[in-house]
Short mmCIF file of C-alpha atoms in Angstrom, two decimals:
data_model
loop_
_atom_site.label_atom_id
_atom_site.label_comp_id
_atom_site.label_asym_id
_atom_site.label_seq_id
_atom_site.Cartn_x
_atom_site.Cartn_y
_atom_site.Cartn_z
CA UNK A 270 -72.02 9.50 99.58
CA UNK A 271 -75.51 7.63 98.81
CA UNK A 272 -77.34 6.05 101.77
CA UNK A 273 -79.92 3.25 101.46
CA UNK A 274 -82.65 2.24 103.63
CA UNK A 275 -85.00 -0.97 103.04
CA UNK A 276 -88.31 -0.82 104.53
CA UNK A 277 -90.81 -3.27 104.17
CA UNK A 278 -89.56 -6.66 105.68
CA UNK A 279 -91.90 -8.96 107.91
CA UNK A 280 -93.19 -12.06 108.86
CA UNK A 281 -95.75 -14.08 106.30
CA UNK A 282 -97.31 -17.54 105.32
CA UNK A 283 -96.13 -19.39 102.69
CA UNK A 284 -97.60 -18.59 99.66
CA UNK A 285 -98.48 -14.73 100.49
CA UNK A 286 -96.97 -11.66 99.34
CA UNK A 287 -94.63 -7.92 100.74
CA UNK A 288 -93.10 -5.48 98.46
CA UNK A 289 -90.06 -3.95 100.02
CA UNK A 290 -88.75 -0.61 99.58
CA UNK A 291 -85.69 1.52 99.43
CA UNK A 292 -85.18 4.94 99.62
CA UNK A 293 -81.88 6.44 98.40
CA UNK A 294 -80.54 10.09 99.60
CA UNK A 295 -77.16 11.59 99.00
CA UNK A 296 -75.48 11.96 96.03
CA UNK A 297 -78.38 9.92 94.43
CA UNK A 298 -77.69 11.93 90.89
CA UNK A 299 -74.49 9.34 91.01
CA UNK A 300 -76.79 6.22 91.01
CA UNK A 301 -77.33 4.31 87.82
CA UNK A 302 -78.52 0.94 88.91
CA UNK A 303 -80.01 -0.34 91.64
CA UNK A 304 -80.75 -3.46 92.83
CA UNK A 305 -81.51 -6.56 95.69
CA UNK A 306 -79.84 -8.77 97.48
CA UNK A 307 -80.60 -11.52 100.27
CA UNK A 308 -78.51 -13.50 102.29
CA UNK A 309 -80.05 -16.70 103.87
CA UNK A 310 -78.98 -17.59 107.66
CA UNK A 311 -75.64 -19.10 107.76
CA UNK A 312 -75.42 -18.82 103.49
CA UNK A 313 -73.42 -16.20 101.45
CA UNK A 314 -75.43 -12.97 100.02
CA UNK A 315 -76.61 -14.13 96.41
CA UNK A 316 -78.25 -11.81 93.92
CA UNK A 317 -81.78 -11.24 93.49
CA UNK A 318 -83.01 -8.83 90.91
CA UNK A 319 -81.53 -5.21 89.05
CA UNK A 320 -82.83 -2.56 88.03
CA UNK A 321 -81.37 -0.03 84.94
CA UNK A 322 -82.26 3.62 84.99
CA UNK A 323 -83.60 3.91 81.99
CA UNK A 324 -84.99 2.69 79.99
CA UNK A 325 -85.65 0.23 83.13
CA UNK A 326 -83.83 -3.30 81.94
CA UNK A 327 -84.81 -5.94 84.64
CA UNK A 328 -83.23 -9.00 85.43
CA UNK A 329 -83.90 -11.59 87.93
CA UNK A 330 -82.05 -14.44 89.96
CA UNK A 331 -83.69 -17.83 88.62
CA UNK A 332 -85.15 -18.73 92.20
CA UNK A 333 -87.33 -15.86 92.02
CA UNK A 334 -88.33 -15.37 88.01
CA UNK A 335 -92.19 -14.87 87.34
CA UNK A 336 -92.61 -14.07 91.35
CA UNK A 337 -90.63 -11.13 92.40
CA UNK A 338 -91.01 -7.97 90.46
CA UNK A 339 -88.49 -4.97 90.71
CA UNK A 340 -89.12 -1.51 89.92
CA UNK A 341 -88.35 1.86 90.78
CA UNK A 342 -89.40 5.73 90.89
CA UNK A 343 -86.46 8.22 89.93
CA UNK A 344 -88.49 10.85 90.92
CA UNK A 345 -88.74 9.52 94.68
CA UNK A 346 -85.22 7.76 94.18
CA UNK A 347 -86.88 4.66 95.52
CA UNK A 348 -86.24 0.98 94.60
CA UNK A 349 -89.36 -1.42 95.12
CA UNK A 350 -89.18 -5.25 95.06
CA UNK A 351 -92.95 -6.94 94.64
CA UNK A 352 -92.26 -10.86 96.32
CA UNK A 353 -95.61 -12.73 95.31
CA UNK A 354 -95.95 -16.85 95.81
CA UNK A 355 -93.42 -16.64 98.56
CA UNK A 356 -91.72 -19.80 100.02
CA UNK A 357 -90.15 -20.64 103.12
CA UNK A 358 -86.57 -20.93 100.79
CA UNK A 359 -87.32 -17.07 100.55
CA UNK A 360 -86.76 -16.54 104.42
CA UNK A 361 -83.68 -13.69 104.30
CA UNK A 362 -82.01 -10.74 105.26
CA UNK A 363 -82.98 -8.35 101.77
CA UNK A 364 -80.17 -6.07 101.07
CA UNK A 365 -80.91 -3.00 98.60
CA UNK A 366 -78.12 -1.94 96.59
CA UNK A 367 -76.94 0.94 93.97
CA UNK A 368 -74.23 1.47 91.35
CA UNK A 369 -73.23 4.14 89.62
CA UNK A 370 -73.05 1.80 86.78
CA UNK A 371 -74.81 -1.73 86.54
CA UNK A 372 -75.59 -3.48 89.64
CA UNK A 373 -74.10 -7.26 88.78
CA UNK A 374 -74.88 -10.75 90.87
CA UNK A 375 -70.83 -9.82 91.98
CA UNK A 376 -71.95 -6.83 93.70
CA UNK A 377 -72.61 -2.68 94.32
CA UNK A 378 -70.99 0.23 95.30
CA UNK A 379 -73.59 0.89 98.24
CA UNK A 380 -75.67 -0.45 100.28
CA UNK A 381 -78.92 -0.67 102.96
CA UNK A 382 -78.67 -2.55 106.34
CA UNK A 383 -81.02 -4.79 105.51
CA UNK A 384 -84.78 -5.57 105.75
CA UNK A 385 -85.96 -9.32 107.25
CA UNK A 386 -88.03 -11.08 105.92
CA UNK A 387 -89.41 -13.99 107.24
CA UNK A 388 -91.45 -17.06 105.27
CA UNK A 389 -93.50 -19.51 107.24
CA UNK A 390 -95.40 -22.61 106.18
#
């Protein structure tokens, strides 16, 4: 029904910055929240950030508070998540996600493939 695809994932130094985005199509007019997740090599998926409609209530994993920044257009149905100060910790598989309610650290009702993103130092 809705269809998500990250864009945006790559390889940086420590301490640089990527904003990764997601594009929804579909039944978007069914999405209420959207979101991120990332999933670590050989760790679970944890939650990173969530985005309301409107008016646009944020909120944000503690590992990434006051450096990753998550917005998004309606009007494009895109997602964004600005990564600034990144760290090696931050390497990951990012996941983009949408709800038709509230996208929760438990999960989403859909989902992207996945973007890489990879950290050096």
């Amino acid at each position: 029904q809705v269809q998500l695809v990250e864009s945006g994932g790559g390889l940086v130094q420590a301490g640089g910055s990527l904003r990764l985005s997601c594009a929804a199509s579909g039944r978007t007019f069914t999405v209420y929240g959207m979101g991120w997740f990332r999933q670590a090599p050989g760790k679970e998926r944890e939650f990173v950030a969530a985005i309301s409609w409107r008016p646009g209530t944020t909120y944000y994993a503690d590992s990434v508070k006051g450096r990753f920044t998550i917005s998004r257009d309606n009007a494009k149905d895109t997602v964004y998540l600005q990564m600034n100060s990144l760290e090696p910790e931050d390497t990951a598989v990012y996941f983009c996600a949408a709800d038709r309610n509230r996208v929760t650290t438990s999960g989403a009702d859909y989902w992207g493939k996945g973007t890489l993103v990879t950290v050096s130092s």
